[in-house]
PDB file of C-alpha atoms and ligand atoms in Angstrom:
ATOM      1  CA  MET A   5     103.757  64.718 139.468  1.00 94.00           C
ATOM      2  CA  ILE A   6     100.368  64.448 139.073  1.00 98.00           C
ATOM      3  CA  LYS A   7      99.099  60.660 138.028  1.00 98.00           C
ATOM      4  CA  ILE A   8      96.798  59.143 135.720  1.00 98.00           C
ATOM      5  CA  ALA A   9      95.593  55.537 136.677  1.00 99.00           C
ATOM      6  CA  ALA A  10      93.502  54.103 133.758  1.00 99.00           C
ATOM      7  CA  SER A  11      90.500  51.947 135.562  1.00 98.00           C
ATOM      8  CA  ILE A  12      90.130  48.898 133.196  1.00 98.00           C
ATOM      9  CA  LEU A  13      86.497  48.442 134.481  1.00 98.00           C
ATOM     10  CA  SER A  14      85.288  50.359 131.539  1.00 98.00           C
ATOM     11  CA  ALA A  15      87.705  48.460 128.957  1.00 98.00           C
ATOM     12  CA  ASP A  16      86.107  45.447 126.460  1.00 98.00           C
ATOM     13  CA  PHE A  17      86.815  42.534 128.866  1.00 97.00           C
ATOM     14  CA  THR A  18      87.628  40.503 125.932  1.00 98.00           C
ATOM     15  CA  LYS A  19      90.278  43.105 124.757  1.00 98.00           C
ATOM     16  CA  ILE A  20      92.039  44.041 128.651  1.00 98.00           C
ATOM     17  CA  GLU A  21      95.229  43.273 127.417  1.00 98.00           C
ATOM     18  CA  GLU A  22      95.075  45.826 124.078  1.00 98.00           C
ATOM     19  CA  ALA A  23      93.666  48.201 126.327  1.00 98.00           C
ATOM     20  CA  VAL A  24      96.547  47.628 129.193  1.00 98.00           C
ATOM     21  CA  LYS A  25      98.750  48.092 126.301  1.00 98.00           C
ATOM     22  CA  MET A  26      97.362  51.464 124.906  1.00 98.00           C
ATOM     23  CA  ALA A  27      97.151  52.959 128.314  1.00 98.00           C
ATOM     24  CA  GLU A  28     101.243  52.562 128.771  1.00 98.00           C
ATOM     25  CA  GLU A  29     101.630  53.965 125.097  1.00 98.00           C
ATOM     26  CA  ALA A  30      99.327  56.984 125.835  1.00 98.00           C
ATOM     27  CA  GLY A  31     101.414  57.677 128.722  1.00 98.00           C
ATOM     28  CA  ALA A  32      99.283  56.482 131.808  1.00 98.00           C
ATOM     29  CA  ASP A  33     100.846  56.070 135.097  1.00 98.00           C
ATOM     30  CA  LEU A  34      98.965  53.378 136.588  1.00 99.00           C
ATOM     31  CA  ILE A  35      96.854  50.404 135.428  1.00 99.00           C
ATOM     32  CA  HIS A  36      93.655  50.781 137.885  1.00 99.00           C
ATOM     33  CA  ILE A  37      91.953  47.042 138.594  1.00 99.00           C
ATOM     34  CA  ASP A  38      88.359  47.368 140.217  1.00 98.00           C
ATOM     35  CA  ILE A  39      87.980  43.697 142.426  1.00 98.00           C
ATOM     36  CA  MET A  40      84.345  43.311 143.423  1.00 98.00           C
ATOM     37  CA  ASP A  41      83.236  40.620 145.520  1.00 98.00           C
ATOM     38  CA  GLY A  42      79.376  41.015 145.090  1.00 98.00           C
ATOM     39  CA  HIS A  43      79.156  41.928 148.970  1.00 98.00           C
ATOM     40  CA  PHE A  44      80.469  44.497 149.720  1.00 98.00           C
ATOM     41  CA  VAL A  45      79.624  45.848 146.335  1.00 98.00           C
ATOM     42  CA  PRO A  46      76.975  43.914 144.248  1.00 98.00           C
ATOM     43  CA  SER A  47      78.899  43.289 141.431  1.00 97.00           C
ATOM     44  CA  LEU A  48      81.756  40.709 140.595  1.00 98.00           C
ATOM     45  CA  THR A  49      84.888  41.507 138.801  1.00 98.00           C
ATOM     46  CA  PHE A  50      88.070  40.206 138.418  1.00 98.00           C
ATOM     47  CA  GLY A  51      90.450  37.795 140.786  1.00 98.00           C
ATOM     48  CA  PRO A  52      94.213  37.394 140.674  1.00 98.00           C
ATOM     49  CA  GLN A  53      94.540  35.437 138.049  1.00 98.00           C
ATOM     50  CA  LEU A  54      93.615  38.766 135.816  1.00 98.00           C
ATOM     51  CA  VAL A  55      96.147  40.801 137.868  1.00 98.00           C
ATOM     52  CA  ALA A  56      99.113  38.033 137.616  1.00 98.00           C
ATOM     53  CA  SER A  57      98.474  37.687 133.861  1.00 98.00           C
ATOM     54  CA  LEU A  58      98.226  41.597 133.387  1.00 98.00           C
ATOM     55  CA  LYS A  59     101.874  41.399 135.085  1.00 98.00           C
ATOM     56  CA  LYS A  60     103.462  39.753 132.546  1.00 98.00           C
ATOM     57  CA  LYS A  61     102.025  42.197 129.824  1.00 98.00           C
ATOM     58  CA  THR A  62     102.754  45.964 131.155  1.00 98.00           C
ATOM     59  CA  SER A  63     105.603  47.410 133.017  1.00 98.00           C
ATOM     60  CA  LEU A  64     102.935  50.096 134.818  1.00 98.00           C
ATOM     61  CA  PRO A  65     102.378  49.641 138.540  1.00 98.00           C
ATOM     62  CA  LEU A  66      99.032  48.008 139.024  1.00 99.00           C
ATOM     63  CA  ASP A  67      96.642  49.921 141.177  1.00 99.00           C
ATOM     64  CA  VAL A  68      94.373  46.898 142.870  1.00 99.00           C
ATOM     65  CA  HIS A  69      91.649  48.417 144.619  1.00 99.00           C
ATOM     66  CA  LEU A  70      89.610  46.055 146.616  1.00 99.00           C
ATOM     67  CA  MET A  71      86.196  46.572 147.274  1.00 98.00           C
ATOM     68  CA  VAL A  72      85.758  43.280 149.093  1.00 98.00           C
ATOM     69  CA  GLU A  73      84.432  42.591 152.223  1.00 98.00           C
ATOM     70  CA  ASN A  74      87.237  40.849 154.867  1.00 97.00           C
ATOM     71  CA  PRO A  75      89.923  42.308 152.864  1.00 98.00           C
ATOM     72  CA  ARG A  76      92.713  40.653 154.595  1.00 98.00           C
ATOM     73  CA  SER A  77      91.778  37.185 152.953  1.00 98.00           C
ATOM     74  CA  PHE A  78      92.413  38.685 149.882  1.00 98.00           C
ATOM     75  CA  ILE A  79      95.809  40.852 150.360  1.00 98.00           C
ATOM     76  CA  PRO A  80      97.769  37.992 150.236  1.00 98.00           C
ATOM     77  CA  LEU A  81      96.682  36.697 146.839  1.00 98.00           C
ATOM     78  CA  PHE A  82      96.736  40.115 145.327  1.00 98.00           C
ATOM     79  CA  HIS A  83     100.471  40.389 146.595  1.00 98.00           C
ATOM     80  CA  GLU A  84     101.514  37.068 145.185  1.00 98.00           C
ATOM     81  CA  ALA A  85      99.648  37.691 142.095  1.00 98.00           C
ATOM     82  CA  GLY A  86     101.995  40.652 141.240  1.00 98.00           C
ATOM     83  CA  ALA A  87      99.728  44.328 142.673  1.00 99.00           C
ATOM     84  CA  ASP A  88     102.032  46.985 143.295  1.00 99.00           C
ATOM     85  CA  TRP A  89      99.372  49.259 144.747  1.00 99.00           C
ATOM     86  CA  ILE A  90      97.036  47.524 146.757  1.00 99.00           C
ATOM     87  CA  SER A  91      93.772  50.131 148.686  1.00 99.00           C
ATOM     88  CA  ILE A  92      91.183  48.502 150.859  1.00 99.00           C
ATOM     89  CA  HIS A  93      88.218  50.095 152.008  1.00 99.00           C
ATOM     90  CA  LEU A  94      87.666  51.664 155.277  1.00 98.00           C
ATOM     91  CA  GLU A  95      84.120  50.327 155.838  1.00 98.00           C
ATOM     92  CA  ALA A  96      84.963  47.165 154.939  1.00 98.00           C
ATOM     93  CA  SER A  97      87.984  46.265 157.507  1.00 98.00           C
ATOM     94  CA  ALA A  98      87.263  45.454 161.243  1.00 96.00           C
ATOM     95  CA  HIS A  99      91.433  45.824 161.855  1.00 97.00           C
ATOM     96  CA  LEU A 100      92.359  48.625 159.653  1.00 98.00           C
ATOM     97  CA  HIS A 101      95.977  49.218 161.496  1.00 98.00           C
ATOM     98  CA  LYS A 102      96.456  45.539 160.803  1.00 98.00           C
ATOM     99  CA  ASP A 103      95.511  45.242 157.195  1.00 98.00           C
ATOM    100  CA  ILE A 104      97.395  48.123 156.393  1.00 98.00           C
ATOM    101  CA  THR A 105     100.106  46.655 157.969  1.00 98.00           C
ATOM    102  CA  LEU A 106     100.517  43.428 156.081  1.00 98.00           C
ATOM    103  CA  ILE A 107     100.176  45.271 153.075  1.00 98.00           C
ATOM    104  CA  LYS A 108     103.152  47.167 153.837  1.00 98.00           C
ATOM    105  CA  GLU A 109     105.132  43.854 155.173  1.00 98.00           C
ATOM    106  CA  PHE A 110     104.521  42.827 151.351  1.00 98.00           C
ATOM    107  CA  ASN A 111     106.008  45.981 150.309  1.00 98.00           C
ATOM    108  CA  ARG A 112     103.245  47.255 148.335  1.00 98.00           C
ATOM    109  CA  LYS A 113     102.009  50.589 148.599  1.00 98.00           C
ATOM    110  CA  ALA A 114      99.210  50.469 150.986  1.00 99.00           C
ATOM    111  CA  GLY A 115      96.219  52.900 150.303  1.00 99.00           C
ATOM    112  CA  LEU A 116      93.064  53.174 152.044  1.00 99.00           C
ATOM    113  CA  ALA A 117      89.825  53.714 150.672  1.00 99.00           C
ATOM    114  CA  LEU A 118      86.745  55.753 151.652  1.00 98.00           C
ATOM    115  CA  ASN A 119      82.802  55.869 150.354  1.00 98.00           C
ATOM    116  CA  PRO A 120      81.518  59.212 149.335  1.00 98.00           C
ATOM    117  CA  ALA A 121      79.584  59.587 152.846  1.00 98.00           C
ATOM    118  CA  THR A 122      82.320  58.051 155.144  1.00 98.00           C
ATOM    119  CA  PRO A 123      84.020  61.311 157.165  1.00 98.00           C
ATOM    120  CA  ILE A 124      87.367  62.248 156.749  1.00 98.00           C
ATOM    121  CA  HIS A 125      88.140  62.327 160.348  1.00 98.00           C
ATOM    122  CA  LEU A 126      88.153  58.698 160.733  1.00 98.00           C
ATOM    123  CA  LEU A 127      91.710  58.743 158.895  1.00 98.00           C
ATOM    124  CA  ASN A 128      92.528  60.425 162.310  1.00 97.00           C
ATOM    125  CA  GLU A 129      94.617  57.196 163.885  1.00 97.00           C
ATOM    126  CA  ILE A 130      95.886  55.423 160.979  1.00 98.00           C
ATOM    127  CA  ILE A 131      96.805  58.245 158.036  1.00 98.00           C
ATOM    128  CA  LYS A 132     100.588  58.215 159.230  1.00 98.00           C
ATOM    129  CA  GLU A 133     100.383  54.710 158.077  1.00 98.00           C
ATOM    130  CA  LEU A 134      99.336  55.239 154.311  1.00 98.00           C
ATOM    131  CA  ASP A 135     100.897  55.600 151.454  1.00 98.00           C
ATOM    132  CA  TYR A 136      97.790  57.191 149.849  1.00 99.00           C
ATOM    133  CA  VAL A 137      94.261  57.965 150.385  1.00 99.00           C
ATOM    134  CA  LEU A 138      91.836  57.142 147.978  1.00 99.00           C
ATOM    135  CA  ILE A 139      88.830  59.218 147.552  1.00 99.00           C
ATOM    136  CA  MET A 140      85.601  57.650 146.388  1.00 99.00           C
ATOM    137  CA  THR A 141      83.768  60.448 144.346  1.00 98.00           C
ATOM    138  CA  VAL A 142      81.045  57.843 142.830  1.00 98.00           C
ATOM    139  CA  ASN A 143      79.345  55.336 145.348  1.00 98.00           C
ATOM    140  CA  PRO A 144      81.705  52.158 144.523  1.00 98.00           C
ATOM    141  CA  GLY A 145      80.150  49.351 142.377  1.00 97.00           C
ATOM    142  CA  TRP A 146      79.756  50.689 138.875  1.00 97.00           C
ATOM    143  CA  GLY A 147      81.715  52.653 136.313  1.00 97.00           C
ATOM    144  CA  GLY A 148      80.269  55.399 134.593  1.00 97.00           C
ATOM    145  CA  GLN A 149      78.569  57.194 137.675  1.00 98.00           C
ATOM    146  CA  GLU A 150      78.030  61.057 137.798  1.00 98.00           C
ATOM    147  CA  PHE A 151      80.849  62.638 140.116  1.00 98.00           C
ATOM    148  CA  ILE A 152      79.568  63.496 143.667  1.00 98.00           C
ATOM    149  CA  GLU A 153      80.019  67.455 143.784  1.00 98.00           C
ATOM    150  CA  SER A 154      80.131  67.537 147.976  1.00 97.00           C
ATOM    151  CA  CYS A 155      83.414  65.438 147.354  1.00 98.00           C
ATOM    152  CA  HIS A 156      85.379  68.901 146.111  1.00 98.00           C
ATOM    153  CA  ALA A 157      84.843  70.293 150.003  1.00 98.00           C
ATOM    154  CA  LYS A 158      86.065  66.753 151.369  1.00 98.00           C
ATOM    155  CA  ILE A 159      89.242  66.596 148.891  1.00 98.00           C
ATOM    156  CA  SER A 160      90.144  70.291 149.910  1.00 98.00           C
ATOM    157  CA  HIS A 161      89.661  69.677 153.466  1.00 98.00           C
ATOM    158  CA  LEU A 162      91.970  66.412 153.532  1.00 98.00           C
ATOM    159  CA  LYS A 163      94.411  68.345 151.118  1.00 98.00           C
ATOM    160  CA  ASN A 164      94.563  70.678 153.678  1.00 98.00           C
ATOM    161  CA  TRP A 165      94.863  68.062 156.701  1.00 98.00           C
ATOM    162  CA  ILE A 166      97.627  66.386 155.204  1.00 98.00           C
ATOM    163  CA  ARG A 167      99.718  69.690 154.647  1.00 98.00           C
ATOM    164  CA  GLY A 168      98.811  70.988 158.131  1.00 97.00           C
ATOM    165  CA  GLN A 169     100.419  67.705 159.321  1.00 96.00           C
ATOM    166  CA  LYS A 170     103.817  68.061 157.215  1.00 97.00           C
ATOM    167  CA  LEU A 171     102.542  64.653 155.523  1.00 98.00           C
ATOM    168  CA  ASP A 172     103.573  63.636 152.045  1.00 97.00           C
ATOM    169  CA  ILE A 173     100.581  61.523 150.952  1.00 98.00           C
ATOM    170  CA  PRO A 174      98.955  61.874 147.989  1.00 98.00           C
ATOM    171  CA  ILE A 175      95.017  61.650 147.441  1.00 98.00           C
ATOM    172  CA  GLU A 176      93.972  59.681 144.681  1.00 99.00           C
ATOM    173  CA  VAL A 177      90.293  60.006 143.324  1.00 98.00           C
ATOM    174  CA  ASP A 178      88.123  57.395 141.612  1.00 98.00           C
ATOM    175  CA  GLY A 179      84.894  58.157 140.077  1.00 98.00           C
ATOM    176  CA  GLY A 180      83.043  60.448 137.759  1.00 98.00           C
ATOM    177  CA  VAL A 181      86.455  62.266 136.953  1.00 98.00           C
ATOM    178  CA  LYS A 182      86.572  63.778 133.255  1.00 98.00           C
ATOM    179  CA  LEU A 183      88.425  66.013 131.333  1.00 98.00           C
ATOM    180  CA  GLU A 184      86.122  68.648 132.336  1.00 97.00           C
ATOM    181  CA  ASN A 185      86.362  68.624 136.125  1.00 98.00           C
ATOM    182  CA  MET A 186      90.079  68.090 136.190  1.00 98.00           C
ATOM    183  CA  GLU A 187      91.511  71.063 136.839  1.00 98.00           C
ATOM    184  CA  ASP A 188      88.591  71.797 139.784  1.00 98.00           C
ATOM    185  CA  LEU A 189      90.121  68.598 141.058  1.00 98.00           C
ATOM    186  CA  ILE A 190      93.653  69.732 140.893  1.00 98.00           C
ATOM    187  CA  ASN A 191      93.026  72.899 143.126  1.00 98.00           C
ATOM    188  CA  ASP A 192      91.118  70.700 145.297  1.00 98.00           C
ATOM    189  CA  GLY A 193      94.694  68.685 145.782  1.00 98.00           C
ATOM    190  CA  VAL A 194      94.187  65.556 143.911  1.00 98.00           C
ATOM    191  CA  ASP A 195      97.540  63.986 142.912  1.00 98.00           C
ATOM    192  CA  ILE A 196      96.079  60.681 141.270  1.00 98.00           C
ATOM    193  CA  PHE A 197      93.419  60.532 138.829  1.00 98.00           C
ATOM    194  CA  VAL A 198      91.389  57.070 138.224  1.00 99.00           C
ATOM    195  CA  ALA A 199      89.453  57.452 135.075  1.00 98.00           C
ATOM    196  CA  GLY A 200      87.045  54.680 133.668  1.00 98.00           C
ATOM    197  CA  SER A 201      84.578  55.609 131.362  1.00 98.00           C
ATOM    198  CA  ALA A 202      86.075  59.007 130.338  1.00 98.00           C
ATOM    199  CA  ILE A 203      88.825  57.356 128.880  1.00 98.00           C
ATOM    200  CA  PHE A 204      87.140  53.721 127.324  1.00 98.00           C
ATOM    201  CA  SER A 205      83.893  55.282 126.490  1.00 97.00           C
ATOM    202  CA  GLU A 206      85.575  57.435 123.864  1.00 97.00           C
ATOM    203  CA  LYS A 207      85.846  56.581 120.402  1.00 97.00           C
ATOM    204  CA  LYS A 208      89.447  57.421 120.729  1.00 98.00           C
ATOM    205  CA  PRO A 209      90.536  56.307 124.230  1.00 98.00           C
ATOM    206  CA  ILE A 210      94.462  57.010 123.408  1.00 98.00           C
ATOM    207  CA  ASP A 211      93.444  60.467 122.880  1.00 98.00           C
ATOM    208  CA  ALA A 212      91.422  60.988 126.035  1.00 98.00           C
ATOM    209  CA  ILE A 213      94.477  59.857 128.199  1.00 98.00           C
ATOM    210  CA  ILE A 214      96.983  61.956 126.185  1.00 98.00           C
ATOM    211  CA  LYS A 215      94.809  65.239 126.856  1.00 98.00           C
ATOM    212  CA  MET A 216      94.328  63.936 130.586  1.00 98.00           C
ATOM    213  CA  LYS A 217      97.980  63.509 130.733  1.00 98.00           C
ATOM    214  CA  GLN A 218      98.637  67.276 128.900  1.00 97.00           C
ATOM    215  CA  LEU A 219      96.582  68.847 131.810  1.00 97.00           C
ATOM    216  CA  ALA A 220      98.218  66.597 134.457  1.00 97.00           C
ATOM    217  CA  GLU A 221     101.899  67.490 133.111  1.00 96.00           C
ATOM    218  CA  LYS A 222     101.095  71.399 132.963  1.00 95.00           C
ATOM    219  CA  TYR A 223      99.879  71.373 136.481  1.00 94.00           C
ATOM    220  CA  SER A 224     102.544  69.248 137.787  1.00 87.00           C
ATOM    221  CA  SER A 225     104.947  71.569 136.102  1.00 69.00           C
ATOM    222  CA  SER A 226     103.415  74.984 137.521  1.00 58.00           C
TER     223      SER A 226
HETATM  224  C1  DX5 B 310      83.492  52.235 140.519  1.00 55.31           C
HETATM  225  C2  DX5 B 310      85.062  52.278 140.234  1.00 55.31           C
HETATM  226  C3  DX5 B 310      85.977  52.992 139.449  1.00 55.31           C
HETATM  227  C4  DX5 B 310      85.560  52.976 138.335  1.00 55.31           C
HETATM  228  C5  DX5 B 310      85.359  54.426 137.975  1.00 55.31           C
HETATM  229  O1  DX5 B 310      83.655  51.211 141.787  1.00 55.31           O
HETATM  230  O2  DX5 B 310      86.378  52.084 141.683  1.00 55.31           O
HETATM  231  O3  DX5 B 310      87.425  52.820 139.226  1.00 55.31           O
HETATM  232  O4  DX5 B 310      86.393  52.415 137.376  1.00 55.31           O
HETATM  233  O5  DX5 B 310      84.629  54.787 136.647  1.00 55.31           O
HETATM  234  P1  DX5 B 310      84.772  56.004 136.323  1.00 55.31           P
HETATM  235  O6  DX5 B 310      85.515  56.589 135.450  1.00 55.31           O
HETATM  236  O7  DX5 B 310      83.565  55.365 134.767  1.00 55.31           O
HETATM  237  O8  DX5 B 310      83.437  56.813 136.748  1.00 55.31           O
HETATM  238 ZN1   ZN B 311      88.440  51.950 141.303  1.00 55.31          ZN
END
């Protein structure tokens, strides 16, 4: 099943609870929460307290994307806060196997995120340990950027490689996702779409999610 993850980065920060409840009502599959530390990326966003608060407000899995240096020091905090999925950046971890293993020891889904210019062959020694791969299709740090077109080839190569190895590891894409590019991305092999501005910058965010879900369901059943 193709999934939609609503990224609250583009929501009104004074109304995050409403945004999450709206996403749940619309049929979103995940709530994507971008954690930025002011070092790995220039911005600062949320901490574990927000994750813990949202955990009480929704039954949707919380997909926590750690855009932080030294992710190992943050993993236990987000596990305790109730993150269900935790992704770290390949570019930020000096001890990838150790960090991914730590997420799995906490019984959380372990994801590895790759920046647009990071080649997929760097996944070679770790891919079998992953529960999902997060392909950044913009440079991380901001919502509302344009999708980087060269990522189509990267995603389809990754999909072929995963299939060729007879693995079943979903590909999540993050950045510049819109209703208009979703079909091409589904053809590339995307399993999970993160969408921020394409939802929360719309006049009716609920309709944006419903349309994305309809498209996802059309391809999930075909
Ligand atoms: C960007 C974040 C994204 C962000 C995507 O660094 O990781 O999750 O919310 O925003 P859009 O969908 O607006 O490109
Ligand atoms: Zn993200």
